[in-house]
């Protein structure tokens, strides 16, 4: 509970990172695409976009941990469309939708840059080890960010909260009564959900009699309510760990300098070397690295 009343350890890290960047994460210029898109340059571009996203999420998380979850309609970034849309949010003041979308688009572009550079150097038989290492980093970071987005969506999107966690504890008719015909929280639903957020996140004195008329609170049994509180508190606190995990993944050393490909030697008769220059070669390198290395040794 105490973790919810102060920003916590990550807030201090975020403050240091933001101080290094020179200001709030949503006022910083976007990382620039390299003029010469080599694997090394594109990797640096990708890591810069991840660092910018990490700073953005860290600042947002610290804000959410230290301020009341005031629900309101406002701009948000659609993480699927990468466009600013209007939605109902908790903590609408803890972010900047256009900057968030711009950072996500820059990260998408950086991954395209890496893939294009990797494809070119694959054709030349160069930098295979660096490309494979970078692919592993991309996959791990994408998974970590996907988990982070799911956690954020649970706590800062009241509709998701009501339809997932709250629906586990309440009768369907009560949950349905909170929404209008368009699937949005009605005025009554917003009021009751705001009161429930205040109750869960200790934005009030925690007086159980304060919201006795709220059917959501009165319908949730004591044991279920305490468990719901733990789920929401733990979810918000886990964002710090996920943000730190992304930083660990994306701060890998730069790839080794690219060397010229050695002169090819005649492959053994029964070996199909064409797979190395096809998409199947990348799959083989990830799924069966020992077989991939053996094929490289016999074909190069």
CSV table of C-alpha atoms in Angstrom, one decimal:
chain,number,residue,atom,x,y,z
A,1,UNK,CA,0.0,0.0,0.0
A,2,UNK,CA,2.9,2.3,0.8
A,3,UNK,CA,4.2,1.8,-2.7
A,4,UNK,CA,1.1,3.5,-4.0
A,5,UNK,CA,1.6,6.6,-1.9
A,6,UNK,CA,5.0,7.5,-3.3
A,7,UNK,CA,6.6,7.1,-6.7
A,8,UNK,CA,9.0,4.4,-5.5
A,9,UNK,CA,12.4,3.4,-6.7
A,10,UNK,CA,11.7,3.7,-10.4
A,11,UNK,CA,10.6,7.3,-9.9
A,12,UNK,CA,14.1,8.2,-8.8
A,13,UNK,CA,15.6,6.4,-11.8
A,14,UNK,CA,13.1,8.1,-14.0
A,15,UNK,CA,14.1,11.5,-12.6
A,16,UNK,CA,17.7,10.8,-13.2
A,17,UNK,CA,17.0,9.6,-16.8
A,18,UNK,CA,14.8,12.7,-17.5
A,19,UNK,CA,17.5,15.0,-16.0
A,20,UNK,CA,20.0,13.4,-18.4
A,21,UNK,CA,17.7,13.9,-21.3
A,22,UNK,CA,17.1,17.5,-20.3
A,23,UNK,CA,13.4,17.6,-19.6
A,24,UNK,CA,10.1,15.7,-19.6
A,25,UNK,CA,10.0,12.6,-21.8
A,26,UNK,CA,7.1,14.1,-23.8
A,27,UNK,CA,9.0,17.3,-24.7
A,28,UNK,CA,12.1,15.6,-26.2
A,29,UNK,CA,12.9,15.4,-29.9
A,30,UNK,CA,12.5,12.1,-31.6
A,31,UNK,CA,15.5,9.9,-32.4
A,32,UNK,CA,16.6,10.4,-36.0
A,33,UNK,CA,16.8,7.7,-38.6
A,34,UNK,CA,20.5,7.2,-39.7
A,35,UNK,CA,21.4,8.6,-43.1
A,36,UNK,CA,23.4,5.4,-43.8
A,37,UNK,CA,21.3,2.5,-42.6
A,38,UNK,CA,23.8,-0.1,-41.6
A,39,UNK,CA,23.1,-2.8,-39.0
A,40,UNK,CA,25.1,-0.9,-36.4
A,41,UNK,CA,23.5,2.4,-37.2
A,42,UNK,CA,20.0,1.0,-37.2
A,43,UNK,CA,20.6,-0.8,-34.0
A,44,UNK,CA,21.7,2.5,-32.4
A,45,UNK,CA,18.5,4.0,-33.8
A,46,UNK,CA,16.4,1.2,-32.4
A,47,UNK,CA,18.0,1.4,-29.0
A,48,UNK,CA,17.5,5.2,-28.9
A,49,UNK,CA,13.7,4.7,-29.6
A,50,UNK,CA,13.5,2.1,-26.8
A,51,UNK,CA,15.3,4.4,-24.4
A,52,UNK,CA,12.9,7.3,-25.3
A,53,UNK,CA,9.9,5.0,-24.8
A,54,UNK,CA,11.4,3.8,-21.5
A,55,UNK,CA,11.8,7.4,-20.3
A,56,UNK,CA,8.2,8.2,-21.4
A,57,UNK,CA,6.7,5.2,-19.6
A,58,UNK,CA,8.9,5.8,-16.5
A,59,UNK,CA,7.6,9.4,-16.2
A,60,UNK,CA,4.1,8.3,-16.8
A,61,UNK,CA,4.3,5.5,-14.2
A,62,UNK,CA,5.8,7.8,-11.6
A,63,UNK,CA,2.9,10.2,-12.2
A,64,UNK,CA,0.3,7.4,-11.9
A,65,UNK,CA,1.9,6.2,-8.6
A,66,UNK,CA,1.9,9.6,-7.0
A,67,UNK,CA,-1.4,11.3,-8.1
A,68,UNK,CA,-5.1,10.4,-7.9
A,69,UNK,CA,-6.6,8.4,-10.8
A,70,UNK,CA,-9.0,11.1,-12.0
A,71,UNK,CA,-11.1,9.5,-14.8
A,72,UNK,CA,-11.8,11.8,-17.7
A,73,UNK,CA,-12.3,11.8,-21.5
A,74,UNK,CA,-9.3,13.0,-23.4
A,75,UNK,CA,-6.7,12.1,-26.1
A,76,UNK,CA,-4.9,8.8,-26.0
A,77,UNK,CA,-2.6,6.9,-28.3
A,78,UNK,CA,-4.1,3.8,-29.9
A,79,UNK,CA,-1.2,1.3,-29.7
A,80,UNK,CA,-2.6,-0.7,-32.5
A,81,UNK,CA,-3.3,2.2,-35.0
A,82,UNK,CA,-0.5,4.4,-33.8
A,83,UNK,CA,-2.9,7.4,-33.9
A,84,UNK,CA,-4.3,9.8,-31.4
A,85,UNK,CA,-7.9,9.0,-30.5
A,86,UNK,CA,-10.3,10.2,-27.8
A,87,UNK,CA,-11.0,7.8,-25.0
A,88,UNK,CA,-11.9,7.6,-21.3
A,89,UNK,CA,-8.9,7.3,-19.2
A,90,UNK,CA,-7.7,7.2,-15.6
A,91,UNK,CA,-4.7,9.5,-15.0
A,92,UNK,CA,-5.3,11.4,-18.3
A,93,UNK,CA,-2.7,14.0,-17.0
A,94,UNK,CA,0.0,11.4,-16.9
A,95,UNK,CA,1.0,11.3,-20.5
A,96,UNK,CA,1.0,13.1,-23.8
A,97,UNK,CA,-0.8,11.2,-26.6
A,98,UNK,CA,0.9,12.7,-29.6
A,99,UNK,CA,4.4,12.1,-28.2
A,100,UNK,CA,3.5,8.6,-27.3
A,101,UNK,CA,2.3,7.8,-30.8
A,102,UNK,CA,5.3,9.5,-32.3
A,103,UNK,CA,7.6,7.4,-30.2
A,104,UNK,CA,5.8,4.2,-31.2
A,105,UNK,CA,6.0,5.1,-34.9
A,106,UNK,CA,9.7,5.9,-34.5
A,107,UNK,CA,10.2,2.5,-32.9
A,108,UNK,CA,8.3,0.8,-35.7
A,109,UNK,CA,10.5,2.7,-38.2
A,110,UNK,CA,13.6,1.7,-36.4
A,111,UNK,CA,12.7,-2.0,-36.5
A,112,UNK,CA,12.1,-1.6,-40.3
A,113,UNK,CA,15.5,0.1,-40.6
A,114,UNK,CA,17.1,-2.9,-38.8
A,115,UNK,CA,15.3,-5.5,-40.9
A,116,UNK,CA,16.3,-3.8,-44.1
A,117,UNK,CA,19.9,-3.4,-43.1
A,118,UNK,CA,20.0,-7.0,-41.8
A,119,UNK,CA,18.5,-8.2,-45.1
A,120,UNK,CA,21.1,-6.4,-47.1
A,121,UNK,CA,24.0,-7.7,-45.1
A,122,UNK,CA,22.5,-11.2,-45.1
A,123,UNK,CA,22.7,-11.1,-48.8
A,124,UNK,CA,26.4,-10.2,-48.5
A,125,UNK,CA,27.1,-12.9,-46.0
A,126,UNK,CA,28.1,-10.4,-43.3
A,127,UNK,CA,27.3,-9.6,-39.7
A,128,UNK,CA,25.3,-12.8,-39.1
A,129,UNK,CA,26.1,-13.0,-35.4
A,130,UNK,CA,25.3,-9.3,-34.8
A,131,UNK,CA,22.0,-9.7,-36.7
A,132,UNK,CA,21.0,-12.7,-34.7
A,133,UNK,CA,21.8,-11.0,-31.4
A,134,UNK,CA,19.8,-8.0,-32.4
A,135,UNK,CA,16.8,-10.2,-33.5
A,136,UNK,CA,16.8,-11.8,-30.0
A,137,UNK,CA,16.8,-8.4,-28.4
A,138,UNK,CA,13.9,-7.2,-30.6
A,139,UNK,CA,11.8,-10.2,-29.7
A,140,UNK,CA,12.5,-9.9,-26.0
A,141,UNK,CA,11.8,-6.1,-26.0
A,142,UNK,CA,8.6,-6.5,-28.0
A,143,UNK,CA,7.3,-9.1,-25.5
A,144,UNK,CA,8.2,-7.0,-22.5
A,145,UNK,CA,6.5,-3.9,-24.0
A,146,UNK,CA,3.4,-6.0,-24.9
A,147,UNK,CA,3.2,-7.1,-21.2
A,148,UNK,CA,3.7,-3.5,-20.1
A,149,UNK,CA,0.9,-2.2,-22.4
A,150,UNK,CA,-1.4,-4.9,-21.1
A,151,UNK,CA,-0.7,-3.9,-17.5
A,152,UNK,CA,-1.2,-0.2,-18.3
A,153,UNK,CA,-4.4,-0.9,-20.1
A,154,UNK,CA,-5.8,-2.7,-17.1
A,155,UNK,CA,-5.3,0.2,-14.7
A,156,UNK,CA,-5.7,3.3,-16.8
A,157,UNK,CA,-8.6,2.2,-19.1
A,158,UNK,CA,-11.7,2.1,-16.9
A,159,UNK,CA,-13.6,0.1,-19.5
A,160,UNK,CA,-11.0,-2.7,-19.5
A,161,UNK,CA,-10.9,-2.7,-15.7
A,162,UNK,CA,-14.7,-3.0,-15.5
A,163,UNK,CA,-15.0,-5.7,-18.3
A,164,UNK,CA,-12.1,-7.8,-17.0
A,165,UNK,CA,-11.3,-7.6,-13.3
A,166,UNK,CA,-14.6,-6.1,-12.0
A,167,UNK,CA,-16.7,-8.6,-14.1
A,168,UNK,CA,-15.1,-11.4,-12.1
A,169,UNK,CA,-16.6,-10.2,-8.9
A,170,UNK,CA,-20.0,-8.7,-9.9
A,171,UNK,CA,-23.2,-9.9,-11.5
A,172,UNK,CA,-23.3,-9.4,-15.2
A,173,UNK,CA,-26.4,-7.2,-14.9
A,174,UNK,CA,-24.5,-4.8,-12.6
A,175,UNK,CA,-21.6,-4.6,-15.0
A,176,UNK,CA,-23.8,-4.1,-18.0
A,177,UNK,CA,-25.7,-1.2,-16.3
A,178,UNK,CA,-22.5,0.9,-16.3
A,179,UNK,CA,-22.3,1.1,-20.1
A,180,UNK,CA,-24.4,3.0,-22.7
A,181,UNK,CA,-25.6,1.5,-26.0
A,182,UNK,CA,-22.4,2.6,-27.7
A,183,UNK,CA,-20.3,0.5,-25.3
A,184,UNK,CA,-18.9,3.5,-23.5
A,185,UNK,CA,-19.2,4.1,-19.7
A,186,UNK,CA,-22.3,6.0,-19.1
A,187,UNK,CA,-22.4,9.1,-16.9
A,188,UNK,CA,-23.6,6.9,-14.0
A,189,UNK,CA,-20.9,4.3,-14.8
A,190,UNK,CA,-18.2,7.0,-14.8
A,191,UNK,CA,-19.2,8.3,-11.4
A,192,UNK,CA,-19.4,4.9,-9.8
A,193,UNK,CA,-16.1,3.7,-11.4
A,194,UNK,CA,-14.4,6.9,-10.3
A,195,UNK,CA,-15.5,6.3,-6.8
A,196,UNK,CA,-14.3,2.7,-7.0
A,197,UNK,CA,-10.9,3.9,-8.3
A,198,UNK,CA,-10.6,6.3,-5.4
A,199,UNK,CA,-11.4,3.5,-3.0
A,200,UNK,CA,-8.9,1.1,-4.5
A,201,UNK,CA,-6.0,3.5,-4.9
A,202,UNK,CA,-6.5,5.3,-1.5
A,203,UNK,CA,-7.4,8.6,-3.0
A,204,UNK,CA,-9.8,9.1,-0.1
A,205,UNK,CA,-9.5,8.5,3.6
A,206,UNK,CA,-10.6,4.9,3.0
A,207,UNK,CA,-13.8,5.2,5.0
A,208,UNK,CA,-15.9,2.2,4.0
A,209,UNK,CA,-19.1,4.1,4.9
A,210,UNK,CA,-18.2,7.0,2.5
A,211,UNK,CA,-19.5,5.3,-0.6
A,212,UNK,CA,-22.1,3.1,0.9
A,213,UNK,CA,-24.6,4.0,-1.8
A,214,UNK,CA,-22.3,2.9,-4.6
A,215,UNK,CA,-23.7,-0.5,-5.8
A,216,UNK,CA,-20.3,-1.6,-7.0
A,217,UNK,CA,-18.6,-1.2,-3.7
A,218,UNK,CA,-21.5,-2.6,-1.7
A,219,UNK,CA,-21.9,-5.6,-4.1
A,220,UNK,CA,-18.2,-6.7,-3.7
A,221,UNK,CA,-17.7,-8.8,-0.6
A,222,UNK,CA,-14.9,-7.9,1.8
A,223,UNK,CA,-12.6,-10.7,0.8
A,224,UNK,CA,-13.1,-10.2,-3.0
A,225,UNK,CA,-12.6,-6.4,-2.6
A,226,UNK,CA,-9.3,-6.9,-0.7
A,227,UNK,CA,-8.1,-9.2,-3.5
A,228,UNK,CA,-9.1,-6.7,-6.2
A,229,UNK,CA,-7.2,-4.0,-4.4
A,230,UNK,CA,-4.1,-6.2,-4.3
A,231,UNK,CA,-4.4,-7.0,-8.0
A,232,UNK,CA,-4.7,-3.3,-9.0
A,233,UNK,CA,-1.9,-2.2,-6.7
A,234,UNK,CA,0.4,-5.0,-7.8
A,235,UNK,CA,-0.3,-4.2,-11.5
A,236,UNK,CA,0.6,-0.6,-11.1
A,237,UNK,CA,3.7,-1.5,-9.2
A,238,UNK,CA,4.8,-4.1,-11.7
A,239,UNK,CA,5.1,-1.4,-14.4
A,240,UNK,CA,8.3,-0.3,-12.8
A,241,UNK,CA,9.8,-3.7,-13.1
A,242,UNK,CA,8.7,-4.1,-16.7
A,243,UNK,CA,10.2,-0.7,-17.6
A,244,UNK,CA,13.4,-1.6,-16.0
A,245,UNK,CA,13.4,-5.0,-17.8
A,246,UNK,CA,13.1,-3.3,-21.2
A,247,UNK,CA,16.0,-1.1,-20.3
A,248,UNK,CA,18.1,-4.1,-19.4
A,249,UNK,CA,17.2,-5.9,-22.7
A,250,UNK,CA,17.9,-2.9,-24.9
A,251,UNK,CA,21.2,-1.8,-23.4
A,252,UNK,CA,23.2,-4.6,-24.9
A,253,UNK,CA,26.6,-3.8,-26.3
A,254,UNK,CA,26.8,-2.7,-29.9
A,255,UNK,CA,27.4,-5.5,-32.4
A,256,UNK,CA,30.9,-6.5,-33.3
A,257,UNK,CA,32.5,-4.6,-36.3
A,258,UNK,CA,31.3,-6.0,-39.6
A,259,UNK,CA,34.0,-8.0,-41.4
A,260,UNK,CA,34.2,-8.7,-45.0
A,261,UNK,CA,32.8,-12.1,-46.0
A,262,UNK,CA,35.5,-14.7,-46.5
A,263,UNK,CA,36.0,-16.1,-50.0
A,264,UNK,CA,33.5,-18.8,-50.5
A,265,UNK,CA,34.6,-22.4,-50.8
A,266,UNK,CA,32.9,-25.2,-52.7
A,267,UNK,CA,30.2,-26.8,-50.6
A,268,UNK,CA,29.9,-30.5,-50.1
A,269,UNK,CA,27.7,-32.1,-52.7
A,270,UNK,CA,24.8,-33.0,-50.4
A,271,UNK,CA,24.5,-29.6,-48.7
A,272,UNK,CA,21.8,-27.1,-49.8
A,273,UNK,CA,23.4,-23.7,-49.1
A,274,UNK,CA,20.6,-21.7,-50.7
A,275,UNK,CA,18.7,-21.7,-47.3
A,276,UNK,CA,21.3,-19.3,-45.9
A,277,UNK,CA,20.1,-16.6,-48.2
A,278,UNK,CA,16.4,-17.2,-47.6
A,279,UNK,CA,14.0,-16.3,-44.8
A,280,UNK,CA,14.2,-20.0,-43.7
A,281,UNK,CA,17.9,-19.3,-42.8
A,282,UNK,CA,16.9,-16.8,-40.2
A,283,UNK,CA,14.4,-19.2,-38.7
A,284,UNK,CA,17.0,-22.0,-38.6
A,285,UNK,CA,19.5,-19.7,-36.9
A,286,UNK,CA,16.9,-18.9,-34.1
A,287,UNK,CA,15.3,-22.4,-33.8
A,288,UNK,CA,18.4,-24.6,-34.3
A,289,UNK,CA,21.6,-22.4,-33.9
A,290,UNK,CA,24.0,-25.4,-33.9
A,291,UNK,CA,22.6,-26.7,-37.2
A,292,UNK,CA,22.8,-23.2,-38.6
A,293,UNK,CA,26.4,-22.8,-37.6
A,294,UNK,CA,27.3,-26.2,-39.1
A,295,UNK,CA,25.6,-25.2,-42.4
A,296,UNK,CA,27.5,-21.9,-42.4
A,297,UNK,CA,30.8,-23.8,-41.8
A,298,UNK,CA,30.1,-26.2,-44.7
A,299,UNK,CA,28.9,-23.5,-47.1
A,300,UNK,CA,31.4,-20.7,-46.6
